[in-house]
C-alpha positions as a printed Julia matrix, in Angstrom:
367×3 Matrix{Float64}:
   0.0    0.0     0.0
   1.31   3.43   -1.01
   0.26   6.89    0.25
   0.13  10.19   -1.61
  -0.47  13.06    0.81
  -1.34  16.59   -0.36
  -0.56  19.36    2.12
   0.58  22.91    2.78
   3.03  22.61    5.68
   6.5   23.54    4.42
   8.02  22.56    7.78
   8.13  19.09    6.23
  11.36  20.12    4.51
  13.0   21.34    7.74
  15.4   18.72    9.18
  14.19  17.42   12.54
  10.74  19.03   12.32
   7.72  17.37   13.97
   5.98  17.31   10.59
   8.85  15.37    9.06
   8.99  12.97   12.0
   5.27  12.23   11.62
   5.68  11.51    7.89
   8.53   9.08    8.56
   6.52   7.43   11.36
   3.56   6.93    9.01
   5.82   5.49    6.3
   6.87   2.57    8.52
   3.45   1.04    7.88
   3.44   1.48    4.09
   5.43   0.46    1.06
   5.91   4.12    0.07
   4.86   7.5     1.48
   4.93  10.57   -0.79
   3.82  14.08    0.18
   3.27  17.0    -2.2
   3.39  20.41   -0.53
   2.03  23.7    -1.86
   5.01  26.08   -2.06
   6.36  28.88   -4.22
   9.48  28.66   -6.36
  11.12  31.36   -4.21
  10.99  29.03   -1.2
  13.73  26.96   -2.88
  12.27  23.61   -1.87
  12.78  20.66   -4.17
  12.37  16.92   -3.91
  13.6   15.67   -0.53
  14.06  12.08    0.64
  13.16  11.85    4.31
  13.78   8.1     4.71
  14.21   5.0     2.57
  10.53   5.07    1.57
   9.47   8.67    2.34
   9.64  11.58   -0.11
   8.54  15.23   -0.01
   7.92  17.34   -3.12
   7.4   21.08   -3.46
   5.05  22.34   -6.16
   7.63  25.07   -6.83
   4.89  27.31   -8.21
   5.52  30.78   -9.61
   2.15  31.87   -8.2
  -0.25  30.67   -5.51
  -2.87  30.39   -8.23
  -0.82  27.54   -9.73
  -0.59  25.41   -6.57
  -3.45  23.15   -7.63
  -2.17  22.71  -11.19
   1.37  21.85  -10.08
   0.15  19.49   -7.34
  -2.0   17.63   -9.87
   1.0   17.37  -12.22
   3.27  15.96   -9.5
   0.58  13.59   -8.23
  -0.16  12.32  -11.73
   3.52  11.65  -12.33
   3.56   9.33   -9.32
   0.2    7.65   -9.8
   0.26   6.89  -13.5
   3.29   4.6   -13.1
   1.24   2.1   -11.07
  -2.17   3.31   -9.84
  -3.0    0.19   -7.82
  -2.73   0.01   -4.02
  -2.64   3.81   -3.57
  -4.6    5.98   -1.13
  -4.58   9.78   -1.36
  -4.88  11.91    1.78
  -5.58  15.66    1.68
  -4.84  18.05    4.54
  -8.1   19.96    4.1
 -11.38  19.83    2.15
 -10.41  22.95    0.19
  -7.56  23.38   -2.31
  -5.64  20.23   -1.3
  -8.94  18.35   -1.18
  -9.69  19.43   -4.74
  -6.35  18.0    -5.88
  -7.02  14.71   -4.07
 -10.57  14.49   -5.43
  -9.47  15.04   -9.04
  -6.56  12.57   -8.86
  -8.78   9.96   -7.2
 -11.34  10.33   -9.99
  -8.7   10.26  -12.73
  -6.91   7.16  -11.48
  -9.86   5.39   -9.83
  -8.3    5.21   -6.36
  -9.7    6.07   -2.89
  -9.01   9.32   -1.08
  -9.27  10.62    2.46
  -9.98  14.17    3.63
  -8.64  15.53    6.91
 -10.37  18.49    8.56
  -8.59  20.58   11.19
 -10.73  23.73   10.87
 -14.3   24.43   11.99
 -15.12  25.51    8.43
 -18.9   25.45    8.93
 -18.68  27.97   11.75
 -20.3   31.18   10.38
 -17.28  33.24   11.44
 -15.12  31.23    9.04
 -17.19  32.23    5.99
 -17.52  35.83    7.15
 -13.77  36.25    7.26
 -13.26  36.45    3.48
 -14.61  35.69    0.02
 -11.94  32.97   -0.28
 -13.32  31.22    2.8
 -16.85  31.36    1.4
 -15.55  29.69   -1.76
 -13.78  27.1     0.41
 -17.03  26.23    2.22
 -18.77  25.82   -1.15
 -15.92  23.58   -2.33
 -15.89  21.45    0.83
 -19.62  20.76    0.57
 -18.98  19.21   -2.86
 -15.77  17.34   -2.08
 -16.76  15.65    1.19
 -19.58  13.5    -0.3
 -17.02  12.03   -2.73
 -14.39  11.15   -0.1
 -13.86   7.52    0.91
 -12.84   8.56    4.42
 -13.07  11.72    6.53
 -10.92  12.35    9.59
 -11.83  15.3    11.83
  -9.96  16.51   14.9
 -12.95  17.19   17.14
 -16.52  16.14   17.85
 -17.54  19.75   17.11
 -16.47  19.43   13.46
 -18.09  16.01   13.08
 -21.43  17.24   14.41
 -21.3   20.38   12.25
 -20.97  18.21    9.12
 -23.87  15.99   10.17
 -26.08  18.93   11.15
 -25.32  20.7     7.86
 -26.85  17.73    6.03
 -23.68  16.89    4.09
 -24.15  13.32    2.88
 -20.9   11.4     3.19
 -19.98   7.82    2.18
 -19.05   7.06    5.77
 -19.42   8.88    9.06
 -16.53  11.24    9.89
 -14.1    9.76   12.41
 -12.75  11.86   15.27
  -8.99  11.57   15.75
  -7.6   14.42   17.89
  -4.31  16.14   17.16
  -1.43  14.54   19.01
  -0.3   16.82   21.85
   3.39  16.8    22.69
   4.31  17.14   26.36
   7.8   18.26   27.27
   9.7   16.39   29.95
  12.29  19.14   30.22
  12.79  20.82   33.59
  12.31  24.44   32.63
  13.57  27.35   34.7
  10.2   28.93   35.45
  11.64  30.91   38.36
  14.11  32.63   36.02
  11.35  33.49   33.52
   9.2   34.79   36.35
  11.7   37.53   37.16
  10.81  39.12   33.79
   7.26  39.65   35.02
   7.79  40.16   38.75
   5.83  43.43   38.54
   2.63  41.45   38.01
   0.68  39.81   40.84
  -1.32  37.72   38.35
  -0.5   36.75   34.75
  -3.05  36.18   32.0
  -1.51  34.29   29.08
  -2.6   34.46   25.45
  -0.94  32.07   22.99
  -2.06  32.67   19.44
  -1.22  33.65   15.91
  -1.93  37.37   15.73
  -4.43  37.14   12.9
  -8.0   38.53   12.61
  -9.74  35.18   13.2
  -7.9   34.76   16.51
  -9.53  37.99   17.8
  -6.72  38.78   20.27
  -8.03  42.32   20.51
 -11.01  40.88   22.37
  -8.66  39.41   24.99
  -7.0   42.78   25.47
 -10.39  44.49   25.91
 -11.46  41.83   28.4
  -8.19  42.33   30.28
  -8.97  46.06   30.49
 -12.06  45.06   32.49
 -10.2   42.5    34.64
  -7.67  45.03   35.96
 -10.47  46.93   37.66
 -10.49  44.05   40.17
  -6.82  43.08   39.76
  -4.9   46.31   39.1
  -1.51  44.6    39.49
  -2.28  41.89   36.91
  -0.49  41.65   33.58
  -1.07  40.02   30.21
   1.58  38.12   28.22
   0.88  37.52   24.53
   2.96  34.86   22.75
   2.68  34.81   18.97
   3.24  36.79   15.8
   1.07  37.78   12.87
  -0.26  40.5    10.6
  -2.41  42.09   13.34
   0.47  42.71   15.75
   0.76  46.43   14.95
  -2.96  47.05   15.43
  -2.95  45.12   18.71
  -0.06  47.18   20.07
  -1.9   50.33   19.06
  -4.95  49.07   20.96
  -2.93  48.59   24.14
  -1.77  52.19   23.79
  -5.3   53.48   23.3
  -6.44  51.64   26.44
  -3.44  52.76   28.48
  -2.17  49.2    28.87
   1.28  49.4    27.28
   3.01  48.64   30.57
   0.62  45.83   31.41
   0.46  43.9    28.1
   3.73  42.29   27.04
   4.24  40.9    23.52
   6.92  38.19   23.59
   6.73  37.02   19.95
   6.9   33.44   18.75
   8.04  30.98   21.42
   9.48  27.56   20.57
   8.74  26.19   24.04
   5.67  27.29   25.96
   5.92  25.01   29.0
   7.55  27.71   31.13
   4.79  30.18   30.27
   2.07  27.64   31.08
   3.63  27.06   34.51
   4.19  30.75   35.18
   0.73  32.02   34.21
  -2.43  31.99   36.32
  -4.87  31.49   33.45
  -4.84  30.97   29.68
  -7.29  33.2    27.82
  -8.41  32.08   24.35
 -10.53  34.65   22.42
 -10.71  32.91   18.99
 -13.65  33.25   16.63
 -13.3   29.6    15.6
 -11.0   26.61   16.15
 -11.14  23.09   14.83
  -9.52  21.64   17.93
  -7.61  24.12   20.1
  -4.12  22.69   20.59
  -3.09  25.48   22.96
  -6.08  24.71   25.21
  -5.02  21.07   25.44
  -1.39  21.94   26.14
  -2.35  24.38   28.88
  -4.64  21.95   30.69
  -2.06  19.15   30.51
   0.35  21.59   32.18
  -2.23  22.26   34.91
  -3.07  25.8    33.76
  -6.75  26.88   34.0
  -8.36  27.94   30.72
 -11.03  30.51   29.84
 -12.14  30.38   26.22
 -14.72  31.35   23.68
 -16.97  28.49   22.59
 -14.62  26.98   20.0
 -12.91  23.65   19.34
 -12.82  21.33   22.34
 -13.35  24.12   24.92
 -16.74  22.9    26.2
 -15.57  19.3    26.57
 -12.23  20.3    28.08
 -13.19  22.79   30.8
 -17.0   22.84   30.94
 -19.49  25.63   30.32
 -18.49  27.52   33.5
 -15.31  28.66   31.75
 -16.6   29.09   28.18
 -18.1   32.23   26.66
 -19.95  33.09   23.47
 -17.68  34.28   20.67
 -16.89  38.02   20.76
 -18.23  38.54   24.3
 -15.6   40.52   26.23
 -17.74  40.98   29.35
 -18.14  37.23   29.75
 -14.43  36.58   29.21
 -13.53  39.23   31.78
 -15.99  37.84   34.33
 -14.79  34.24   33.99
 -11.11  35.26   33.97
 -11.61  37.18   37.21
 -13.37  34.15   38.68
 -10.36  31.94   37.89
  -7.95  34.52   39.32
  -9.97  34.62   42.54
  -9.32  30.91   43.1
 -12.95  30.34   44.06
 -13.53  27.54   41.53
 -11.36  24.75   40.15
 -11.47  23.25   36.68
 -12.27  19.62   36.01
  -9.51  17.16   35.21
  -8.9   16.48   31.52
 -11.61  14.03   30.28
 -10.26  10.65   29.17
  -9.91  10.28   25.41
 -10.26  13.99   24.65
  -6.52  14.57   24.29
  -4.14  12.18   22.54
  -0.61  12.52   23.89
   0.77   9.1    22.95
   2.5    9.59   19.59
   2.81   5.89   18.71
  -0.85   5.26   19.5
  -1.83   8.3    17.39
   0.21   7.04   14.42
  -1.4    3.6    14.66
  -4.91   5.09   14.67
  -4.12   7.38   11.74
  -2.61   4.55    9.7
  -5.68   2.4    10.33
  -7.93   5.15    8.96
  -5.91   5.22    5.74
  -6.08   1.44    5.42
  -9.85   1.53    5.86
 -10.1    3.8     2.8
  -8.47   1.13    0.65
 -10.9   -1.53    1.86
 -13.97   0.49    0.86
């Protein structure tokens, strides 16, 4: 059995990356594992051999508009040699899903769709015209897929409730969550924020859909009760400038600290008093899972696995700053504790995750 994966994560080409390690781990169960990645020519990524039976290919496109065309060309080159015993897996039900769907139709082989995003959430479509096109595309690709893997029960139920007729019921397989065993120097990090009596942590890409501005506005309400509290924001993105301007407008420049992208967040999880997640939508919510495994309380908008992970007492409607402020203050007061992590909600055993994922691919071939 051979696998052709279609994806967008260029970290696959970075030596030692988690993405590359996963690909090699998958390949141990197959004759061959090939992955085509959407990338531009300027990224200077070519064909890379990751192991004896694992290869990565860049589309090397001159424009993003050519990703699909180049991915189809590369996929066809592999499949037409011997189209039997192949399964195609796409990273999403959008552009990569379209490539998988076309190749599967052309060469009469099964394909799987993975879904990591809550694409049927209305906030997803409102974000852009491209996202509205993606929703339209997904509704037409999913009924043709031989297997659908989703990362949360929320996504599975949204597909069912939307009336999308699929060949088989979507299967929930959570993202694997890596826990660090390193003994981090939290005390040393804490000296950087010794001016704060309480620390509210935000870990997020600084992009519009993550709505980090909402967290800052909620924090502005929290400091009325906790004037010595501070907020630490870990992440980078296109909205960073606007967010810094917002802290200035609210008079919070000395209380909101932007620390940029962090390779290891364990120290921050142990240092903080609460993680605040203000996203408009999430497919899963990896940061929420990491925080709870580290013992950090979480307050979140109603996205991803938030309800299942911490319960409704700590979850707010999307875009509701008053609710986020109220629940954050409640956590800081220490008056209520969060439930332990429900069994089966978080997968932190890498080998077990790989085995489950491989089995899903094999099921596609048997259909």
